PDB file of C-alpha atoms in Angstrom:
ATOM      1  CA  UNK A   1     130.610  24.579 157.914  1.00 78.00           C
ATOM      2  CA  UNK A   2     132.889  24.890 160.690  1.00 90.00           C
ATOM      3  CA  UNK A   3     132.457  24.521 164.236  1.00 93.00           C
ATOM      4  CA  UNK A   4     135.037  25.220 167.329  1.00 96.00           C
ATOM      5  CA  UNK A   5     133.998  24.012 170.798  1.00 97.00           C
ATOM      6  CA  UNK A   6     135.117  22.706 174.025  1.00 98.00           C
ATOM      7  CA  UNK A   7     134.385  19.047 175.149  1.00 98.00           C
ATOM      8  CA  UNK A   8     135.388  16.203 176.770  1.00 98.00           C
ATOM      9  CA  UNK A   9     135.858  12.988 174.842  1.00 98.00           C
ATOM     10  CA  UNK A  10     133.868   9.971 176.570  1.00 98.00           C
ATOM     11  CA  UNK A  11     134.831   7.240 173.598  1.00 97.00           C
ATOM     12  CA  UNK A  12     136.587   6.305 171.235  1.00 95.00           C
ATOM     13  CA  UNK A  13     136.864   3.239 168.689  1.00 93.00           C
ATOM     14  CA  UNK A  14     137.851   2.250 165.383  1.00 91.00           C
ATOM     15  CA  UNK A  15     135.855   2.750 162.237  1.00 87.00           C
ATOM     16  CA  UNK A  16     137.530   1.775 158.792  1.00 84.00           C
ATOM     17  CA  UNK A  17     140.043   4.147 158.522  1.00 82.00           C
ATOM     18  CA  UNK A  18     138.951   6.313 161.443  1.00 88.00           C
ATOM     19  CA  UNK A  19     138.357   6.620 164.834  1.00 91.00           C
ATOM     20  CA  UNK A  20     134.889   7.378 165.968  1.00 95.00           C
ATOM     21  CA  UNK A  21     135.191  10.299 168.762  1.00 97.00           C
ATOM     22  CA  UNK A  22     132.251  10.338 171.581  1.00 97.00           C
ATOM     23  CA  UNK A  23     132.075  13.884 172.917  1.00 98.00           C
ATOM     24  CA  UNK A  24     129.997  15.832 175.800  1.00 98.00           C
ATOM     25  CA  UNK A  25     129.890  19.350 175.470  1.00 98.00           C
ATOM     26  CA  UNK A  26     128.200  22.266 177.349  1.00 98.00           C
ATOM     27  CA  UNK A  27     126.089  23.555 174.260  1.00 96.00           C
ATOM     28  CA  UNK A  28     125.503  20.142 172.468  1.00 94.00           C
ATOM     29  CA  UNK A  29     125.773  17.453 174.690  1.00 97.00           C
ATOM     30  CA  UNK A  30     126.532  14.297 173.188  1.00 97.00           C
ATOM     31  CA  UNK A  31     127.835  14.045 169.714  1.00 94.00           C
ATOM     32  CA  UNK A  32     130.122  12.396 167.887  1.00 96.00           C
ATOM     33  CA  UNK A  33     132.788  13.426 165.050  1.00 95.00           C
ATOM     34  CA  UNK A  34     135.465  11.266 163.279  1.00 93.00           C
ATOM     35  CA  UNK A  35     139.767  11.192 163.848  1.00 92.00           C
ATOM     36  CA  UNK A  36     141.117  10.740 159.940  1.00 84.00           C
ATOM     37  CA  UNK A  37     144.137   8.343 161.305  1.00 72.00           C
ATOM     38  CA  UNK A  38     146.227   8.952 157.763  1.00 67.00           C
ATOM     39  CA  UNK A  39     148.374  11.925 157.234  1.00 58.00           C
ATOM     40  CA  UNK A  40     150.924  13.676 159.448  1.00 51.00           C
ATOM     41  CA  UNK A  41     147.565  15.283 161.716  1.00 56.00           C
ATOM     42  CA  UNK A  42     146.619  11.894 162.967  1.00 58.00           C
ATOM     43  CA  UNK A  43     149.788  11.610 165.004  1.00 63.00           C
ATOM     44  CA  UNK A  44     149.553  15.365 166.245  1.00 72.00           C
ATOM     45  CA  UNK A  45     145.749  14.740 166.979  1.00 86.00           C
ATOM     46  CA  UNK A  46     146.194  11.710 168.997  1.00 83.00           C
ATOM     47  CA  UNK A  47     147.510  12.693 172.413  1.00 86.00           C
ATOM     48  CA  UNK A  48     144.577  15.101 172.203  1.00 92.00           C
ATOM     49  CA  UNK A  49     141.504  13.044 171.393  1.00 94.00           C
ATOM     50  CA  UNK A  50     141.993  10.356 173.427  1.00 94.00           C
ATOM     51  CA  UNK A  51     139.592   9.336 176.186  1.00 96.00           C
ATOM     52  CA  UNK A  52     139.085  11.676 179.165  1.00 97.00           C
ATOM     53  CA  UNK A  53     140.806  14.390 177.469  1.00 97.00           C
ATOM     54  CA  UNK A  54     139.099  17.699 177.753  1.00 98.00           C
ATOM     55  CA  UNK A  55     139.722  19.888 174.170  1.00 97.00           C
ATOM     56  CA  UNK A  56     138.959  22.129 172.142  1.00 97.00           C
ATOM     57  CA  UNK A  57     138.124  21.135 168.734  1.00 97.00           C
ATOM     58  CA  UNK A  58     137.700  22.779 165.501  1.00 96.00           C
ATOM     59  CA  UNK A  59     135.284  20.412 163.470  1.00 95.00           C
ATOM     60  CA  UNK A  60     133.874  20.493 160.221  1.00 93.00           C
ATOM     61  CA  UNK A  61     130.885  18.731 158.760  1.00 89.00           C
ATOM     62  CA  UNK A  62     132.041  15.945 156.258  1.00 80.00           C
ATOM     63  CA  UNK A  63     129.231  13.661 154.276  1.00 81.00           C
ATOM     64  CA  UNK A  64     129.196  11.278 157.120  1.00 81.00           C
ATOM     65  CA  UNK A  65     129.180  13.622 160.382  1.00 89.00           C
ATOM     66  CA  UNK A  66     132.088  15.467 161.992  1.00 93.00           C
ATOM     67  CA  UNK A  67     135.561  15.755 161.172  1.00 93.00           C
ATOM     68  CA  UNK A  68     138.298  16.693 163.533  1.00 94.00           C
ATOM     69  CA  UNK A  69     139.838  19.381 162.142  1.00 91.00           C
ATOM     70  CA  UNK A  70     142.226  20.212 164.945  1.00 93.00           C
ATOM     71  CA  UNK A  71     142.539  19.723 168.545  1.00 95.00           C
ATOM     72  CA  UNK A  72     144.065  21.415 171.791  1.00 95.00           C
ATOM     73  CA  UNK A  73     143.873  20.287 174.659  1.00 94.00           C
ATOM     74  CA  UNK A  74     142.708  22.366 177.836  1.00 96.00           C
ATOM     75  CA  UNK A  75     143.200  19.302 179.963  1.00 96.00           C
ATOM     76  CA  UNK A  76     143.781  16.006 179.808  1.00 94.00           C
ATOM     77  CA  UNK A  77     143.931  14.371 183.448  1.00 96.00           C
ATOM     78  CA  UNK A  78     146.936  12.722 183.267  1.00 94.00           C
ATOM     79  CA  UNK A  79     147.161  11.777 186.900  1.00 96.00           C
ATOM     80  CA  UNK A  80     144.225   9.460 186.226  1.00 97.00           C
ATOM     81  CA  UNK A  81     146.384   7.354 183.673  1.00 93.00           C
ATOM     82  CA  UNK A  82     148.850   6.670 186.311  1.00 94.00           C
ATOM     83  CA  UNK A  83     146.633   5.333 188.721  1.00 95.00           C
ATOM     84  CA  UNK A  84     144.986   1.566 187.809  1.00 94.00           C
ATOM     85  CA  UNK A  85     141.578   2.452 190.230  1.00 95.00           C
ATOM     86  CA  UNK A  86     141.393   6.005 189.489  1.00 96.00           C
ATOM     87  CA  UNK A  87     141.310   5.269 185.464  1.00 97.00           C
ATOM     88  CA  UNK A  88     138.932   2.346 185.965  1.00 96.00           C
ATOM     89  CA  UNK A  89     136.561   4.775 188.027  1.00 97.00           C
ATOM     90  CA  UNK A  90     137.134   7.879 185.723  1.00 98.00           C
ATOM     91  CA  UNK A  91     136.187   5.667 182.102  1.00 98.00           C
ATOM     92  CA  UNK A  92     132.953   4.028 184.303  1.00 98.00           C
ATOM     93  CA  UNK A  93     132.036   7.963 184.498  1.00 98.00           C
ATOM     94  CA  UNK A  94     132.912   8.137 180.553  1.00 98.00           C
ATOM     95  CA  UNK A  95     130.386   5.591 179.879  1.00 98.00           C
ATOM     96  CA  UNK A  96     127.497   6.405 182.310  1.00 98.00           C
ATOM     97  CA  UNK A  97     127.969  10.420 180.960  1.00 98.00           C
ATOM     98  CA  UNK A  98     128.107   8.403 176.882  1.00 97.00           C
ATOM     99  CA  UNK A  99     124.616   6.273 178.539  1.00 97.00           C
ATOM    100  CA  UNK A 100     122.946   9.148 180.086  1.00 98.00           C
ATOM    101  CA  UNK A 101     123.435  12.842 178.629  1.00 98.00           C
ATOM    102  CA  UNK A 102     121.359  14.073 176.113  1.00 94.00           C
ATOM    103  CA  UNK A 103     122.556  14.009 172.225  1.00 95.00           C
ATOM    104  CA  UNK A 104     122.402  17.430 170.450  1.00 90.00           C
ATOM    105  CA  UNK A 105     120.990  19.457 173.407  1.00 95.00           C
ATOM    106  CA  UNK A 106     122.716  21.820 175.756  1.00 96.00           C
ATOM    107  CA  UNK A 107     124.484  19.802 179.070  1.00 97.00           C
ATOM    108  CA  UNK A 108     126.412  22.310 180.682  1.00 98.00           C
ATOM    109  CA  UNK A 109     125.623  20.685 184.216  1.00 98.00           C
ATOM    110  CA  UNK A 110     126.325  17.154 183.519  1.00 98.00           C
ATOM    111  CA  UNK A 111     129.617  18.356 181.405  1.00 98.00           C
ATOM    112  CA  UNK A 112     130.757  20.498 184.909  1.00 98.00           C
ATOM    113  CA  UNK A 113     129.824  17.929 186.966  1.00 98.00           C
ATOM    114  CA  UNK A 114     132.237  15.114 185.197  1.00 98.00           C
ATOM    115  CA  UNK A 115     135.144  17.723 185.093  1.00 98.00           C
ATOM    116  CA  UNK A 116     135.051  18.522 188.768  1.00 98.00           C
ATOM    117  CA  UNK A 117     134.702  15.158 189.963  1.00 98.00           C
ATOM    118  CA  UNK A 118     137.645  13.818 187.353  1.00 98.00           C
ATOM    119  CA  UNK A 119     139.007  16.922 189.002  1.00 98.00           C
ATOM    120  CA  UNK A 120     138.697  15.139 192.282  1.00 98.00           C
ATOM    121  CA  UNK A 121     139.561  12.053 191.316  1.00 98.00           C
ATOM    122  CA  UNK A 122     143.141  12.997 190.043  1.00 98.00           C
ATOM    123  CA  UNK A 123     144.026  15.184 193.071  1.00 97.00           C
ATOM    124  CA  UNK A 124     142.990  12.312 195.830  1.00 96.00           C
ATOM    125  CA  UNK A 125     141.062  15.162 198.090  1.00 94.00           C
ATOM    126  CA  UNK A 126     138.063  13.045 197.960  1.00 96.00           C
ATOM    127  CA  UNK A 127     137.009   9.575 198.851  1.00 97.00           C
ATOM    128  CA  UNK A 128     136.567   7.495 195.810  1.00 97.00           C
ATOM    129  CA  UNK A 129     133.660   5.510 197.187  1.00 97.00           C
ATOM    130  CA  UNK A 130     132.350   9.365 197.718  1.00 98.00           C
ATOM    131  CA  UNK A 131     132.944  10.503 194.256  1.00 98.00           C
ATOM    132  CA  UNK A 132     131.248   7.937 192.429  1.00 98.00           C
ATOM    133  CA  UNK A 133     128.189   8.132 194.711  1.00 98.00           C
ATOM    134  CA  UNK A 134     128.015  11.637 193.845  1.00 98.00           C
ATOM    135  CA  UNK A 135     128.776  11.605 190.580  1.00 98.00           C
ATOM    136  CA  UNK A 136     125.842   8.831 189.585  1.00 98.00           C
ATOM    137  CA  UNK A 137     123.221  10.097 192.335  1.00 98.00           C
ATOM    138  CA  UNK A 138     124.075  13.837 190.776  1.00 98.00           C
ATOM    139  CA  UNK A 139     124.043  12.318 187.218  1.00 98.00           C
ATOM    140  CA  UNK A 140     120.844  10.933 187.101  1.00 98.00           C
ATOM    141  CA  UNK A 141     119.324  13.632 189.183  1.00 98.00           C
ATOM    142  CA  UNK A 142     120.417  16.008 186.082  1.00 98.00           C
ATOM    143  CA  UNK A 143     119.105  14.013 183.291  1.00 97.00           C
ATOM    144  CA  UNK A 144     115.570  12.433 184.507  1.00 97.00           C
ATOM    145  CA  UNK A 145     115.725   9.955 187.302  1.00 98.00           C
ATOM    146  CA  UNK A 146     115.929  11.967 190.507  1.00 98.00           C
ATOM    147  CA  UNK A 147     114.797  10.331 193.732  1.00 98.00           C
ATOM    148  CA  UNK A 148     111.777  11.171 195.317  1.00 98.00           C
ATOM    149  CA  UNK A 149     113.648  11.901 199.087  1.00 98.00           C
ATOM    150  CA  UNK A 150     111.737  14.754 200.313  1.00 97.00           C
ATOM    151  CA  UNK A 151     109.908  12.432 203.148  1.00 97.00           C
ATOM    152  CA  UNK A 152     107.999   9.223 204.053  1.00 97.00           C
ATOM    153  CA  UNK A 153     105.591   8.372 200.716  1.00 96.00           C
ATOM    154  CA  UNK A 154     103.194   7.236 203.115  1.00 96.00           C
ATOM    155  CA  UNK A 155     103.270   9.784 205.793  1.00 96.00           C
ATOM    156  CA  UNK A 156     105.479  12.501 204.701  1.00 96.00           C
ATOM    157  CA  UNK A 157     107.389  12.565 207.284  1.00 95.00           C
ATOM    158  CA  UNK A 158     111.157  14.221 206.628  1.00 96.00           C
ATOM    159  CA  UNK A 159     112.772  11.730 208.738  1.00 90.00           C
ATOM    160  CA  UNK A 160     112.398   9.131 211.208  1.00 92.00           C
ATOM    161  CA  UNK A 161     115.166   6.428 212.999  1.00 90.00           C
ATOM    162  CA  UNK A 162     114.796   3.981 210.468  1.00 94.00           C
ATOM    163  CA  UNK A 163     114.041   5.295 206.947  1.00 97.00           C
ATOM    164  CA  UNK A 164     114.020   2.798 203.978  1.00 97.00           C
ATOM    165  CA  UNK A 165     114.732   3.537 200.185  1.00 98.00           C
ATOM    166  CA  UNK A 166     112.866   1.883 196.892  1.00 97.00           C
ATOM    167  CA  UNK A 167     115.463   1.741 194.252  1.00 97.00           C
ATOM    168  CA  UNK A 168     112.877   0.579 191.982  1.00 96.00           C
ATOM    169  CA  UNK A 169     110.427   3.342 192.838  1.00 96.00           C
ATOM    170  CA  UNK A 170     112.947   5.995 193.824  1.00 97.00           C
ATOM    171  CA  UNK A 171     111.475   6.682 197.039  1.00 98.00           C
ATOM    172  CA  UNK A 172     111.703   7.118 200.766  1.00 97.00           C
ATOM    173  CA  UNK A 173     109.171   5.001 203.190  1.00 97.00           C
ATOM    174  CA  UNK A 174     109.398   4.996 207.083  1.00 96.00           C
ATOM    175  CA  UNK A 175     109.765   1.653 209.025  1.00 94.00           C
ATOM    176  CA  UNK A 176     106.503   2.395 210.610  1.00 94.00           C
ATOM    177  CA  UNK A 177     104.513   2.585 207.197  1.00 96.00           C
ATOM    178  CA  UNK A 178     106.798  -0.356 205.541  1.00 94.00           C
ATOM    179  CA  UNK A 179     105.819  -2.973 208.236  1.00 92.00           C
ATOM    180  CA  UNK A 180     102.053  -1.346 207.964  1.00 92.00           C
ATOM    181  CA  UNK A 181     102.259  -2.004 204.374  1.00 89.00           C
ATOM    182  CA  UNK A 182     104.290  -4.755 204.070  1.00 86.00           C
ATOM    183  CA  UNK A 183     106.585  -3.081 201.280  1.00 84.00           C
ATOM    184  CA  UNK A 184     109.546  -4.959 200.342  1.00 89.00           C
ATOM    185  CA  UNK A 185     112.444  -4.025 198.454  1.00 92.00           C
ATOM    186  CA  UNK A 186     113.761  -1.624 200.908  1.00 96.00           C
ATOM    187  CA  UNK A 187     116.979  -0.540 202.126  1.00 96.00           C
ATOM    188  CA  UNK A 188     117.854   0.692 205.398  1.00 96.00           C
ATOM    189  CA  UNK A 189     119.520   4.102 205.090  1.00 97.00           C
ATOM    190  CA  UNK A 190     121.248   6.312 208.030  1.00 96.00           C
ATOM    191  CA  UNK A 191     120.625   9.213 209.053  1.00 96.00           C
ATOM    192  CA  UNK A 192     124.092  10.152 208.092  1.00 96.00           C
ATOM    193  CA  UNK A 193     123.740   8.640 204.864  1.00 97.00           C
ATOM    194  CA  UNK A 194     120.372  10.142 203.841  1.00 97.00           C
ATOM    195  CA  UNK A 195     121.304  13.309 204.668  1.00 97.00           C
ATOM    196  CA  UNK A 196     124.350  12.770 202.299  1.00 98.00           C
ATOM    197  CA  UNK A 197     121.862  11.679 199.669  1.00 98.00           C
ATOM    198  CA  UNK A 198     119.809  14.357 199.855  1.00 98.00           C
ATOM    199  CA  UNK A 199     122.706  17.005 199.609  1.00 98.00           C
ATOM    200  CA  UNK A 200     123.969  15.176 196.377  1.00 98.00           C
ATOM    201  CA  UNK A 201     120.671  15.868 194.944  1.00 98.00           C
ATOM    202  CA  UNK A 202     119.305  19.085 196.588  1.00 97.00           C
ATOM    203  CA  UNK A 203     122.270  21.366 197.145  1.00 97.00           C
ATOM    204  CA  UNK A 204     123.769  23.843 194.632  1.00 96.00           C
ATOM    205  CA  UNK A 205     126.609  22.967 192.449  1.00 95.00           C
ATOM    206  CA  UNK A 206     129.307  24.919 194.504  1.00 95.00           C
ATOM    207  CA  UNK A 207     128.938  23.094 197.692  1.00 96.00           C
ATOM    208  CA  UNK A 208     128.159  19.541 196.222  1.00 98.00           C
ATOM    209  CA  UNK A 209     131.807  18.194 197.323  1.00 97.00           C
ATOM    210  CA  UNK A 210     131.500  19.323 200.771  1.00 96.00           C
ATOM    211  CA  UNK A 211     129.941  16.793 202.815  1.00 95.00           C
ATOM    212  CA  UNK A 212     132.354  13.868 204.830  1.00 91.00           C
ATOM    213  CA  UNK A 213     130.558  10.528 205.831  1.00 95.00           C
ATOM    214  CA  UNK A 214     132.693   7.729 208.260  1.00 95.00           C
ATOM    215  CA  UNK A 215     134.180   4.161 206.615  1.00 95.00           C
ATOM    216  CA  UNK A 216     130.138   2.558 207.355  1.00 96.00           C
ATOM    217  CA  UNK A 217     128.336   5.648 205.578  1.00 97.00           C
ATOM    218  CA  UNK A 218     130.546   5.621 202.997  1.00 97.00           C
ATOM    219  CA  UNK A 219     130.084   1.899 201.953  1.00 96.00           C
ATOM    220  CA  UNK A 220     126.361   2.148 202.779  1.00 97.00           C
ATOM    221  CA  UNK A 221     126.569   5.247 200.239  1.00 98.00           C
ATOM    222  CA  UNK A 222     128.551   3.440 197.679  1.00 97.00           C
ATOM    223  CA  UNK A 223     126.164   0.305 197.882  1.00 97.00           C
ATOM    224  CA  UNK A 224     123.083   2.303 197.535  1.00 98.00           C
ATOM    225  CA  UNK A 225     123.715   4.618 194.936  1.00 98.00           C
ATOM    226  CA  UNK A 226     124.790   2.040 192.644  1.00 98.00           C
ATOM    227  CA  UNK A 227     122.135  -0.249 193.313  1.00 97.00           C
ATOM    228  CA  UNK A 228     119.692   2.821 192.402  1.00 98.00           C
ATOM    229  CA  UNK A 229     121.631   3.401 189.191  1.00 98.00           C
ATOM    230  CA  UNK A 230     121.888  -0.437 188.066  1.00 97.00           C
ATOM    231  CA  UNK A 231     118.233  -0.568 188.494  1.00 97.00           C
ATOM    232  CA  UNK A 232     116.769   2.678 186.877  1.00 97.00           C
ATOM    233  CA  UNK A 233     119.203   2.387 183.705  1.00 97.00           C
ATOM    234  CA  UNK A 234     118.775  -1.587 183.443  1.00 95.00           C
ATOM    235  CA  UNK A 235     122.373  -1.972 181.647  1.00 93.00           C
ATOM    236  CA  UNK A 236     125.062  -3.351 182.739  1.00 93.00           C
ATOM    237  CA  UNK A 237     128.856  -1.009 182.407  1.00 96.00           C
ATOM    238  CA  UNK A 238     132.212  -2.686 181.905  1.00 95.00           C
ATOM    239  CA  UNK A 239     134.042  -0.311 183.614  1.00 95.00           C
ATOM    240  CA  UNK A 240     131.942  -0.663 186.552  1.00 96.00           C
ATOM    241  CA  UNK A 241     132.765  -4.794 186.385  1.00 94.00           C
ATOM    242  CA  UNK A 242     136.260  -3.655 186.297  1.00 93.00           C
ATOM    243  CA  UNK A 243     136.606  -1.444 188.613  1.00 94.00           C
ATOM    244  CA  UNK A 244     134.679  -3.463 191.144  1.00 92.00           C
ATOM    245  CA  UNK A 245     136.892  -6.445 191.115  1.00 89.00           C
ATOM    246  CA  UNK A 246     139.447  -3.897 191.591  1.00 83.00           C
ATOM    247  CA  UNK A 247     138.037  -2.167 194.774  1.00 72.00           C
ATOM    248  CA  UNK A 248     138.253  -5.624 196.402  1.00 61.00           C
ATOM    249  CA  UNK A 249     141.916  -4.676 196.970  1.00 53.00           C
ATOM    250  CA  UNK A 250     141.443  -1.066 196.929  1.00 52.00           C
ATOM    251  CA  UNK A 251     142.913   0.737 200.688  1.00 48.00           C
ATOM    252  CA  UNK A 252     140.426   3.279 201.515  1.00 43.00           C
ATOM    253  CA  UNK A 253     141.626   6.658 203.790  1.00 43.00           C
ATOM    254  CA  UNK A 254     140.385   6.417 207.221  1.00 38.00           C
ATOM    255  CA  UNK A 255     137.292   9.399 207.089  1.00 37.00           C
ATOM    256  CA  UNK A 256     137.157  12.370 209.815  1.00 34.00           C
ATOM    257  CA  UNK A 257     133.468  11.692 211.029  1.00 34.00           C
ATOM    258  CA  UNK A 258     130.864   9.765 211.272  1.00 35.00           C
ATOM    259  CA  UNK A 259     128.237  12.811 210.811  1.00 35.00           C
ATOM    260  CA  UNK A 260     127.386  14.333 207.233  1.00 35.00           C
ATOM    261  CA  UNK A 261     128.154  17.986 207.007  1.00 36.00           C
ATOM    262  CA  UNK A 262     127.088  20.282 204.297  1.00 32.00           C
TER     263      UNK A 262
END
């Protein structure tokens, strides 16, 4: 049996005398398939299975799984390997797409939303701090943890001056009903910020890149949405570790505005 189709490899590591591809695709998700590293095809299929390298394959099904058969690339983002931060960010999107998206079922959503924010990434037209908000808000939105942020869980309202979110229970709560309740747990978002939250999760795929938040939103963005992550999926990521201590040194572009647009 043979089987030709597009995907982006999240993974890759040694098995015996293989390597052991991780792949999202639009029509099967996650799967894996195995790189025979003998022969003269290993060499040619190297530059085009490595990690964040979107290609198509031509597989066959071996005793054991997969086999890569052959491999050309459509695109393999190699602005991101020149740039320390940008690779670090990119493979911490490898492995949360590897942790989150399904195995053997269609993801043609989370698959176009990893190639248009590496897309991003490479070019420098977007904030980092934005891109990985986006990209793990959007993420989990796509495969079962999306936030509750219609309104208030107490008293619906849509929005007040000082809303709070639950990272534990994914939800919004007014300071009014917190104090009245005496919730705890709760962090205090912006107007600004909420509103870019709830365009990450609410709007349509073509306009999910166009929103701008100032240097505080941002960071308040960037602290929140990974806080929200860390919690719901309970693992820790080593990319994430790395590319953390790297963002201590990281020089951020000053942002247009202080308001959200979408």
């Amino acid at each position: 049996m043979q089987l030709t189709i597009d995907g982006l490899v999240l993974r890759r590591r040694p098995l015996g005398q293989n390597q052991l591809l991780t792949i999202l695709t639009a029509q099967q998700g996650v799967f894996t398939a195995y790189v025979n590293q003998r022969g003269t095809m290993a060499s040619k299929l190297s530059a085009t299975t490595e990690v964040l390298c979107y290609s198509r394959f031509v597989l066959f099904q071996g005793k054991s799984g997969y086999v890569v058969d052959k491999a050309d690339s459509n695109r393999i983002f190699f602005g991101l390997r020149q740039d320390w931060d940008k690779l670090c960010l990119a493979s911490y999107f490898a492995q949360l797409a590897a942790e989150l998206c399904p195995f053997d079922e269609p993801a043609a959503e989370p698959l176009r939303l990893l190639l248009n924010t590496l897309h991003y990434l490479e070019k420098g037209s977007r904030d980092m701090r934005q891109l990985k908000a986006l990209f793990e808000l959007r993420l989990l939105t796509l495969t079962g943890f999306m936030p509750n942020l219609v309104g208030c869980r107490c008293c619906s309202e849509y929005e007040k001056p000082e809303m709070l979110f639950f990272p534990t229970e994914g939800n919004l709560c007014c300071a009014d009903c917190a104090r009245e309740s005496s919730a705890a747990g709760g962090i205090k978002v912006s107007p600004g910020v909420l509103a870019a939250m709830r365009h990450i999760l609410y709007t349509g795929p073509e306009k999910l890149f166009s929103f701008v938040l100032g240097e505080e939103g941002l960071d308040a963005l960037y602290q929140v949405s990974e806080r929200y992550l860390l919690t719901q999926v309970e693992k820790s990521f080593s990319a994430l570790e790395l590319y953390s201590s790297c963002r201590i040194t990281q020089k951020w572009e000053p942002a247009i505005t202080d308001e959200t647009r979408t």
